[in-house]
Amino acid sequence: MIRDDAEALRTAAELAEEFRPGASGRDARRELPRAELDRLTATGLLAVTVPAEHGGADVSAVTLGEVFRLLASADASLAQIPQSHFAYVNVLRQQGSPEQRAFFFAEVLAGRRFGNAQSEAGTKHLQDIRTRLVAADDGSYLLTGVKNYSTGALFADWIPVLARADDELLHVAYVPADAPGLTVTDDWDGMGQRTTASGTVELADVVVPAAHVVPHHLTFAGPQLHGALAQLLHAAIGAGIAAGALAEAADFVTTRSRPWFESGYETAAEDPLLIQRFGELALRHRAADALLATAARAVDTARGDLDDDSAAEASIAVAAAKAYAGSAALEIADALFEVSGTRAALDGLNLHRHWRDARTHTLHDPARWKIQHLGRYVLNGTRPPRHGLL
């Protein structure tokens, strides 16, 4: 059990150092991090957002964001896997009945993991959810559909499934991973975040008791932080990738790079042009971290006094952090080769994993729409929409 924010941060920092040495090899071999995820789970870190009244540490958004940033700085795939876990713990916190919260929070405290079966491929758009939750005569439901990009599902004990009921309203059905009719296929072959196992979940008349169905549509009926918290973790992953790439670039230049002959210096690290470039990259990295911290504080502030204005401020702050972190991660991961030289391009070194991870992660949702909402908010005072991605 992790008891407070300080312990959560210490644990995350220790795990990051433990996971860092093997991250490149796992990526290169596409070796799924089962042992590492079990280690992460065993520390109790996946239970830190369980409310205090249910026995959890109930850590702040600031702490949770930093936990993800630390983990992503070591292994961006491993950090991505529990992102949905925390999102769906939060769904229960917001819309679960007292009985549902008691049951599922006890599961989380016992080390059970939530996965993700949310997105669908081949539909008109992201929110065109076609998975169906059909009421049965005995009061239970039958769940049918196909989900893609199901990060965490392969490693999960429970798989939260986003589905529409007979009334077309969105619900989340929490389905045990061994439920009859549920199949998880590890068919993810993305160029980056290779070891997230973000594959396919198929559901064929899976029986779900009513006690395991949460009315997710109610989340968006009023001011909410569901989207802000979920996106905050994505921002943290982006900032973590930026930090990891910058650290690896600095290590490479100080230990392996040769100075350019025109510089007149004995080492590459003394080259004033390289020093300048590292200063520019450090600014990007520090700005990403600062925006992440600002966004997390906005989420915590809104939690304490949630209304339309505080929810909007939190969503806008998170949108800024997410958009900036993605671009910073891409620039730093690309500049790693610029500052390190030809040798850094050797495939066996796998330094390109940082760029592949950053580029893949930024495709989760478009930064251009976050910037659009930022502009509308600043210019016209238009609050961002309540659709769960802001």
One Martini backbone bead per residue (centre of mass of N, CA, C, O) as a GRO file, in nm:
protein
  390
    1MET     BB    1   0.094   0.038   0.024
    2ILE     BB    2   0.020   0.364  -0.057
    3ARG     BB    3  -0.018   0.662   0.151
    4ASP     BB    4   0.120   0.896  -0.032
    5ASP     BB    5   0.265   1.121  -0.236
    6ALA     BB    6   0.563   1.078  -0.160
    7GLU     BB    7   0.559   0.770  -0.205
    8ALA     BB    8   0.476   0.774  -0.500
    9LEU     BB    9   0.726   0.930  -0.605
   10ARG     BB   10   0.944   0.739  -0.506
   11THR     BB   11   0.844   0.489  -0.654
   12ALA     BB   12   0.856   0.599  -0.944
   13ALA     BB   13   1.159   0.665  -0.945
   14GLU     BB   14   1.257   0.376  -0.890
   15LEU     BB   15   1.119   0.240  -1.133
   16ALA     BB   16   1.251   0.401  -1.357
   17GLU     BB   17   1.541   0.299  -1.294
   18GLU     BB   18   1.466  -0.003  -1.330
   19PHE     BB   19   1.343   0.018  -1.638
   20ARG     BB   20   1.550   0.167  -1.825
   21PRO     BB   21   1.767  -0.051  -1.920
   22GLY     BB   22   1.530  -0.239  -2.081
   23ALA     BB   23   1.369  -0.065  -2.291
   24SER     BB   24   1.516  -0.100  -2.563
   25GLY     BB   25   1.499  -0.412  -2.580
   26ARG     BB   26   1.194  -0.439  -2.569
   27ASP     BB   27   1.143  -0.278  -2.825
   28ALA     BB   28   1.321  -0.437  -3.030
   29ARG     BB   29   1.168  -0.726  -2.945
   30ARG     BB   30   0.881  -0.699  -2.853
   31GLU     BB   31   0.868  -0.709  -2.526
   32LEU     BB   32   0.654  -0.767  -2.297
   33PRO     BB   33   0.597  -0.603  -1.969
   34ARG     BB   34   0.502  -0.807  -1.743
   35ALA     BB   35   0.705  -0.791  -1.509
   36GLU     BB   36   0.693  -0.481  -1.480
   37LEU     BB   37   0.387  -0.460  -1.426
   38ASP     BB   38   0.390  -0.636  -1.173
   39ARG     BB   39   0.580  -0.456  -1.017
   40LEU     BB   40   0.406  -0.204  -1.025
   41THR     BB   41   0.160  -0.331  -0.884
   42ALA     BB   42   0.305  -0.429  -0.615
   43THR     BB   43   0.349  -0.129  -0.501
   44GLY     BB   44   0.052   0.032  -0.543
   45LEU     BB   45   0.037   0.256  -0.776
   46LEU     BB   46  -0.258   0.178  -0.903
   47ALA     BB   47  -0.408   0.288  -0.611
   48VAL     BB   48  -0.366   0.614  -0.560
   49THR     BB   49  -0.685   0.707  -0.649
   50VAL     BB   50  -0.813   0.600  -0.420
   51PRO     BB   51  -1.014   0.681  -0.195
   52ALA     BB   52  -0.983   0.730   0.139
   53GLU     BB   53  -1.261   0.592   0.225
   54HIS     BB   54  -1.131   0.315   0.069
   55GLY     BB   55  -0.795   0.318   0.137
   56GLY     BB   56  -0.653   0.536  -0.019
   57ALA     BB   57  -0.436   0.801  -0.112
   58ASP     BB   58  -0.548   1.026  -0.293
   59VAL     BB   59  -0.394   1.172  -0.502
   60SER     BB   60  -0.284   1.411  -0.684
   61ALA     BB   61  -0.248   1.537  -0.998
   62VAL     BB   62   0.043   1.618  -0.967
   63THR     BB   63   0.143   1.338  -0.887
   64LEU     BB   64   0.034   1.170  -1.122
   65GLY     BB   65   0.184   1.319  -1.346
   66GLU     BB   66   0.472   1.258  -1.234
   67VAL     BB   67   0.456   0.955  -1.249
   68PHE     BB   68   0.427   0.944  -1.560
   69ARG     BB   69   0.679   1.101  -1.635
   70LEU     BB   70   0.884   0.911  -1.510
   71LEU     BB   71   0.806   0.652  -1.661
   72ALA     BB   72   0.836   0.772  -1.956
   73SER     BB   73   1.144   0.838  -1.934
   74ALA     BB   74   1.200   0.519  -1.946
   75ASP     BB   75   0.895   0.401  -2.063
   76ALA     BB   76   0.644   0.468  -2.284
   77SER     BB   77   0.488   0.202  -2.285
   78LEU     BB   78   0.452   0.146  -1.982
   79ALA     BB   79   0.303   0.417  -1.923
   80GLN     BB   80   0.053   0.366  -2.114
   81ILE     BB   81  -0.099   0.121  -1.993
   82PRO     BB   82  -0.232   0.278  -1.718
   83GLN     BB   83  -0.405   0.513  -1.821
   84SER     BB   84  -0.689   0.372  -1.831
   85HIS     BB   85  -0.705   0.282  -1.545
   86PHE     BB   86  -0.739   0.572  -1.426
   87ALA     BB   87  -0.984   0.658  -1.592
   88TYR     BB   88  -1.175   0.416  -1.475
   89VAL     BB   89  -1.154   0.492  -1.185
   90ASN     BB   90  -1.286   0.773  -1.230
   91VAL     BB   91  -1.561   0.680  -1.325
   92LEU     BB   92  -1.638   0.553  -1.055
   93ARG     BB   93  -1.606   0.807  -0.885
   94GLN     BB   94  -1.838   0.964  -1.045
   95GLN     BB   95  -2.072   0.708  -1.131
   96GLY     BB   96  -2.066   0.521  -0.912
   97SER     BB   97  -2.191   0.338  -0.695
   98PRO     BB   98  -2.141   0.251  -0.379
   99GLU     BB   99  -2.112  -0.050  -0.454
  100GLN     BB  100  -1.914  -0.018  -0.690
  101ARG     BB  101  -1.690   0.126  -0.538
  102ALA     BB  102  -1.638  -0.086  -0.325
  103PHE     BB  103  -1.566  -0.318  -0.514
  104PHE     BB  104  -1.351  -0.188  -0.719
  105PHE     BB  105  -1.157  -0.066  -0.512
  106ALA     BB  106  -1.083  -0.336  -0.387
  107GLU     BB  107  -0.957  -0.448  -0.643
  108VAL     BB  108  -0.734  -0.237  -0.673
  109LEU     BB  109  -0.605  -0.281  -0.389
  110ALA     BB  110  -0.550  -0.597  -0.480
  111GLY     BB  111  -0.421  -0.560  -0.794
  112ARG     BB  112  -0.617  -0.482  -1.005
  113ARG     BB  113  -0.662  -0.441  -1.355
  114PHE     BB  114  -0.725  -0.203  -1.598
  115GLY     BB  115  -0.825  -0.146  -1.912
  116ASN     BB  116  -0.925  -0.121  -2.270
  117ALA     BB  117  -1.253  -0.057  -2.452
  118GLN     BB  118  -1.316   0.203  -2.681
  119SER     BB  119  -1.215   0.202  -2.959
  120GLU     BB  120  -1.299   0.233  -3.318
  121ALA     BB  121  -1.284   0.102  -3.629
  122GLY     BB  122  -1.451   0.227  -3.921
  123THR     BB  123  -1.584   0.474  -3.836
  124LYS     BB  124  -1.681   0.796  -3.866
  125HIS     BB  125  -1.587   0.844  -3.560
  126LEU     BB  126  -1.486   0.841  -3.237
  127GLN     BB  127  -1.811   0.868  -3.130
  128ASP     BB  128  -1.886   0.610  -3.307
  129ILE     BB  129  -2.047   0.391  -3.118
  130ARG     BB  130  -2.132   0.028  -3.176
  131THR     BB  131  -2.137  -0.094  -2.919
  132ARG     BB  132  -2.357  -0.321  -2.749
  133LEU     BB  133  -2.612  -0.284  -2.482
  134VAL     BB  134  -2.832  -0.543  -2.403
  135ALA     BB  135  -3.116  -0.611  -2.260
  136ALA     BB  136  -3.224  -0.854  -2.045
  137ASP     BB  137  -3.468  -1.029  -1.878
  138ASP     BB  138  -3.277  -1.061  -1.603
  139GLY     BB  139  -3.110  -0.761  -1.598
  140SER     BB  140  -2.901  -0.795  -1.786
  141TYR     BB  141  -2.632  -0.801  -2.032
  142LEU     BB  142  -2.539  -0.768  -2.380
  143LEU     BB  143  -2.213  -0.776  -2.537
  144THR     BB  144  -2.130  -0.614  -2.859
  145GLY     BB  145  -1.807  -0.605  -3.029
  146VAL     BB  146  -1.528  -0.392  -3.156
  147LYS     BB  147  -1.195  -0.323  -3.044
  148ASN     BB  148  -0.940  -0.074  -3.054
  149TYR     BB  149  -0.668   0.028  -2.901
  150SER     BB  150  -0.636  -0.180  -2.630
  151THR     BB  151  -0.488  -0.065  -2.386
  152GLY     BB  152  -0.424  -0.319  -2.134
  153ALA     BB  153  -0.604  -0.573  -2.190
  154LEU     BB  154  -0.388  -0.808  -2.181
  155PHE     BB  155  -0.325  -0.722  -1.854
  156ALA     BB  156  -0.610  -0.759  -1.746
  157ASP     BB  157  -0.886  -0.815  -1.521
  158TRP     BB  158  -1.036  -0.557  -1.630
  159ILE     BB  159  -1.270  -0.447  -1.895
  160PRO     BB  160  -1.354  -0.152  -2.007
  161VAL     BB  161  -1.661  -0.080  -2.189
  162LEU     BB  162  -1.769   0.108  -2.454
  163ALA     BB  163  -2.128   0.169  -2.474
  164ARG     BB  164  -2.448   0.128  -2.616
  165ALA     BB  165  -2.761   0.146  -2.545
  166ASP     BB  166  -3.091   0.145  -2.631
  167ASP     BB  167  -3.076   0.479  -2.580
  168GLU     BB  168  -2.767   0.564  -2.685
  169LEU     BB  169  -2.618   0.567  -2.431
  170LEU     BB  170  -2.339   0.589  -2.240
  171HIS     BB  171  -2.140   0.312  -2.125
  172VAL     BB  172  -1.976   0.114  -1.867
  173ALA     BB  173  -1.834  -0.209  -1.889
  174TYR     BB  174  -1.725  -0.439  -1.648
  175VAL     BB  175  -1.500  -0.692  -1.760
  176PRO     BB  176  -1.381  -0.985  -1.733
  177ALA     BB  177  -1.112  -1.130  -1.897
  178ASP     BB  178  -1.265  -1.437  -1.870
  179ALA     BB  179  -1.506  -1.394  -2.034
  180PRO     BB  180  -1.737  -1.518  -2.215
  181GLY     BB  181  -1.676  -1.386  -2.550
  182LEU     BB  182  -1.386  -1.282  -2.484
  183THR     BB  183  -1.128  -1.124  -2.693
  184VAL     BB  184  -0.767  -1.096  -2.700
  185THR     BB  185  -0.553  -0.931  -2.941
  186ASP     BB  186  -0.208  -0.916  -3.036
  187ASP     BB  187  -0.205  -0.671  -3.315
  188TRP     BB  188   0.009  -0.466  -3.255
  189ASP     BB  189   0.218  -0.259  -3.512
  190GLY     BB  190   0.351  -0.017  -3.421
  191MET     BB  191   0.629   0.189  -3.442
  192GLY     BB  192   0.532   0.271  -3.160
  193GLN     BB  193   0.474   0.163  -2.866
  194ARG     BB  194   0.522  -0.161  -2.899
  195THR     BB  195   0.453  -0.271  -2.576
  196THR     BB  196   0.124  -0.222  -2.527
  197ALA     BB  197  -0.088  -0.409  -2.661
  198SER     BB  198  -0.289  -0.239  -2.877
  199GLY     BB  199  -0.538  -0.414  -2.958
  200THR     BB  200  -0.803  -0.651  -2.974
  201VAL     BB  201  -1.157  -0.648  -2.889
  202GLU     BB  202  -1.393  -0.912  -2.854
  203LEU     BB  203  -1.764  -0.922  -2.848
  204ALA     BB  204  -1.988  -1.209  -2.776
  205ASP     BB  205  -2.234  -1.208  -2.582
  206VAL     BB  206  -2.164  -1.068  -2.314
  207VAL     BB  207  -2.216  -1.107  -1.984
  208VAL     BB  208  -2.365  -0.836  -1.784
  209PRO     BB  209  -2.412  -0.712  -1.498
  210ALA     BB  210  -2.563  -0.438  -1.370
  211ALA     BB  211  -2.334  -0.390  -1.145
  212HIS     BB  212  -2.117  -0.338  -1.411
  213VAL     BB  213  -2.279  -0.068  -1.487
  214VAL     BB  214  -2.205   0.263  -1.612
  215PRO     BB  215  -2.328   0.600  -1.650
  216HIS     BB  216  -2.130   0.791  -1.846
  217HIS     BB  217  -2.316   1.023  -1.957
  218LEU     BB  218  -2.329   1.184  -1.682
  219THR     BB  219  -2.048   1.314  -1.687
  220PHE     BB  220  -2.155   1.536  -1.930
  221ALA     BB  221  -2.396   1.705  -1.782
  222GLY     BB  222  -2.154   1.852  -1.642
  223PRO     BB  223  -1.910   1.932  -1.476
  224GLN     BB  224  -1.575   1.809  -1.572
  225LEU     BB  225  -1.257   1.583  -1.537
  226HIS     BB  226  -1.214   1.342  -1.721
  227GLY     BB  227  -1.054   1.460  -1.960
  228ALA     BB  228  -0.831   1.611  -1.805
  229LEU     BB  229  -0.705   1.365  -1.667
  230ALA     BB  230  -0.647   1.189  -1.913
  231GLN     BB  231  -0.476   1.415  -2.063
  232LEU     BB  232  -0.262   1.458  -1.848
  233LEU     BB  233  -0.126   1.181  -1.890
  234HIS     BB  234  -0.044   1.236  -2.179
  235ALA     BB  235   0.132   1.482  -2.117
  236ALA     BB  236   0.328   1.323  -1.935
  237ILE     BB  237   0.433   1.135  -2.152
  238GLY     BB  238   0.550   1.352  -2.335
  239ALA     BB  239   0.743   1.474  -2.122
  240GLY     BB  240   0.896   1.207  -2.074
  241ILE     BB  241   1.010   1.170  -2.356
  242ALA     BB  242   1.170   1.432  -2.358
  243ALA     BB  243   1.350   1.362  -2.115
  244GLY     BB  244   1.472   1.097  -2.225
  245ALA     BB  245   1.598   1.214  -2.487
  246LEU     BB  246   1.780   1.430  -2.356
  247ALA     BB  247   1.947   1.241  -2.177
  248GLU     BB  248   2.056   1.066  -2.412
  249ALA     BB  249   2.195   1.292  -2.566
  250ALA     BB  250   2.390   1.382  -2.344
  251ASP     BB  251   2.530   1.110  -2.308
  252PHE     BB  252   2.633   1.076  -2.597
  253VAL     BB  253   2.800   1.339  -2.625
  254THR     BB  254   2.984   1.285  -2.357
  255THR     BB  255   3.077   0.966  -2.456
  256ARG     BB  256   3.078   0.949  -2.811
  257SER     BB  257   3.120   1.206  -2.939
  258ARG     BB  258   3.265   1.404  -3.181
  259PRO     BB  259   3.427   1.665  -3.273
  260TRP     BB  260   3.429   1.920  -3.469
  261PHE     BB  261   3.707   2.028  -3.633
  262GLU     BB  262   3.630   2.347  -3.630
  263SER     BB  263   3.607   2.404  -3.318
  264GLY     BB  264   3.885   2.323  -3.139
  265TYR     BB  265   3.792   2.087  -2.964
  266GLU     BB  266   3.815   1.789  -2.773
  267THR     BB  267   3.500   1.802  -2.730
  268ALA     BB  268   3.166   1.811  -2.794
  269ALA     BB  269   3.073   1.953  -2.517
  270GLU     BB  270   3.243   2.232  -2.603
  271ASP     BB  271   3.062   2.311  -2.823
  272PRO     BB  272   2.883   2.600  -2.870
  273LEU     BB  273   2.665   2.491  -3.064
  274LEU     BB  274   2.574   2.257  -2.885
  275ILE     BB  275   2.511   2.419  -2.635
  276GLN     BB  276   2.288   2.585  -2.762
  277ARG     BB  277   2.102   2.349  -2.839
  278PHE     BB  278   2.066   2.239  -2.552
  279GLY     BB  279   1.935   2.494  -2.444
  280GLU     BB  280   1.685   2.483  -2.625
  281LEU     BB  281   1.590   2.198  -2.533
  282ALA     BB  282   1.566   2.266  -2.232
  283LEU     BB  283   1.339   2.468  -2.265
  284ARG     BB  284   1.130   2.271  -2.373
  285HIS     BB  285   1.136   2.077  -2.134
  286ARG     BB  286   1.065   2.287  -1.909
  287ALA     BB  287   0.798   2.380  -2.034
  288ALA     BB  288   0.654   2.109  -2.026
  289ASP     BB  289   0.670   2.074  -1.719
  290ALA     BB  290   0.528   2.341  -1.641
  291LEU     BB  291   0.257   2.287  -1.785
  292LEU     BB  292   0.193   2.030  -1.636
  293ALA     BB  293   0.184   2.151  -1.349
  294THR     BB  294  -0.033   2.363  -1.407
  295ALA     BB  295  -0.254   2.165  -1.494
  296ALA     BB  296  -0.265   1.997  -1.235
  297ARG     BB  297  -0.348   2.233  -1.051
  298ALA     BB  298  -0.613   2.291  -1.199
  299VAL     BB  299  -0.744   2.021  -1.131
  300ASP     BB  300  -0.728   2.045  -0.824
  301THR     BB  301  -0.890   2.306  -0.800
  302ALA     BB  302  -1.151   2.197  -0.934
  303ARG     BB  303  -1.208   1.974  -0.730
  304GLY     BB  304  -1.261   2.180  -0.488
  305ASP     BB  305  -1.436   2.371  -0.721
  306LEU     BB  306  -1.686   2.271  -0.915
  307ASP     BB  307  -1.732   2.428  -1.232
  308ASP     BB  308  -1.745   2.568  -1.531
  309ASP     BB  309  -1.487   2.740  -1.488
  310SER     BB  310  -1.288   2.534  -1.361
  311ALA     BB  311  -1.314   2.320  -1.583
  312ALA     BB  312  -1.214   2.500  -1.813
  313GLU     BB  313  -0.936   2.569  -1.698
  314ALA     BB  314  -0.837   2.278  -1.688
  315SER     BB  315  -0.873   2.200  -1.987
  316ILE     BB  316  -0.692   2.426  -2.104
  317ALA     BB  317  -0.432   2.355  -1.953
  318VAL     BB  318  -0.413   2.066  -2.066
  319ALA     BB  319  -0.411   2.134  -2.365
  320ALA     BB  320  -0.146   2.290  -2.356
  321ALA     BB  321   0.032   2.062  -2.243
  322LYS     BB  322  -0.022   1.852  -2.464
  323ALA     BB  323   0.066   2.011  -2.715
  324TYR     BB  324   0.354   2.080  -2.616
  325ALA     BB  325   0.470   1.802  -2.542
  326GLY     BB  326   0.455   1.677  -2.823
  327SER     BB  327   0.644   1.881  -2.968
  328ALA     BB  328   0.888   1.846  -2.778
  329ALA     BB  329   0.935   1.545  -2.820
  330LEU     BB  330   0.986   1.560  -3.124
  331GLU     BB  331   1.223   1.761  -3.127
  332ILE     BB  332   1.417   1.611  -2.934
  333ALA     BB  333   1.418   1.332  -3.078
  334ASP     BB  334   1.536   1.456  -3.340
  335ALA     BB  335   1.787   1.616  -3.218
  336LEU     BB  336   1.955   1.380  -3.120
  337PHE     BB  337   2.094   1.344  -3.404
  338GLU     BB  338   2.206   1.624  -3.453
  339VAL     BB  339   2.400   1.619  -3.185
  340SER     BB  340   2.538   1.320  -3.221
  341GLY     BB  341   2.537   1.194  -3.501
  342THR     BB  342   2.583   0.928  -3.709
  343ARG     BB  343   2.603   0.701  -3.491
  344ALA     BB  344   2.302   0.735  -3.384
  345ALA     BB  345   2.175   0.575  -3.647
  346LEU     BB  346   2.211   0.312  -3.537
  347ASP     BB  347   1.997   0.056  -3.499
  348GLY     BB  348   2.122  -0.089  -3.241
  349LEU     BB  349   2.067   0.163  -3.047
  350ASN     BB  350   1.763   0.272  -3.059
  351LEU     BB  351   1.714   0.597  -3.061
  352HIS     BB  352   1.438   0.606  -3.233
  353ARG     BB  353   1.224   0.542  -3.013
  354HIS     BB  354   1.152   0.826  -2.922
  355TRP     BB  355   1.023   0.921  -3.186
  356ARG     BB  356   0.822   0.689  -3.221
  357ASP     BB  357   0.674   0.740  -2.958
  358ALA     BB  358   0.594   1.034  -3.006
  359ARG     BB  359   0.445   1.005  -3.276
  360THR     BB  360   0.236   0.799  -3.179
  361HIS     BB  361   0.119   0.954  -2.933
  362THR     BB  362   0.020   1.217  -3.097
  363LEU     BB  363  -0.223   1.045  -3.243
  364HIS     BB  364  -0.455   1.024  -3.038
  365ASP     BB  365  -0.491   1.348  -3.064
  366PRO     BB  366  -0.533   1.657  -3.196
  367ALA     BB  367  -0.366   1.954  -3.138
  368ARG     BB  368  -0.527   2.155  -3.317
  369TRP     BB  369  -0.788   2.144  -3.134
  370LYS     BB  370  -0.663   2.258  -2.881
  371ILE     BB  371  -0.579   2.529  -3.006
  372GLN     BB  372  -0.863   2.611  -3.087
  373HIS     BB  373  -0.974   2.625  -2.794
  374LEU     BB  374  -0.777   2.832  -2.693
  375GLY     BB  375  -0.861   3.061  -2.884
  376ARG     BB  376  -1.161   3.076  -2.804
  377TYR     BB  377  -1.112   3.138  -2.504
  378VAL     BB  378  -0.942   3.400  -2.532
  379LEU     BB  379  -1.124   3.564  -2.740
  380ASN     BB  380  -1.446   3.456  -2.640
  381GLY     BB  381  -1.490   3.263  -2.383
  382THR     BB  382  -1.498   2.967  -2.479
  383ARG     BB  383  -1.586   2.682  -2.373
  384PRO     BB  384  -1.514   2.373  -2.361
  385PRO     BB  385  -1.609   2.076  -2.436
  386ARG     BB  386  -1.796   1.775  -2.318
  387HIS     BB  387  -1.607   1.488  -2.448
  388GLY     BB  388  -1.322   1.374  -2.297
  389LEU     BB  389  -1.064   1.542  -2.469
  390LEU     BB  390  -1.027   1.803  -2.231
   0.00000   0.00000   0.00000
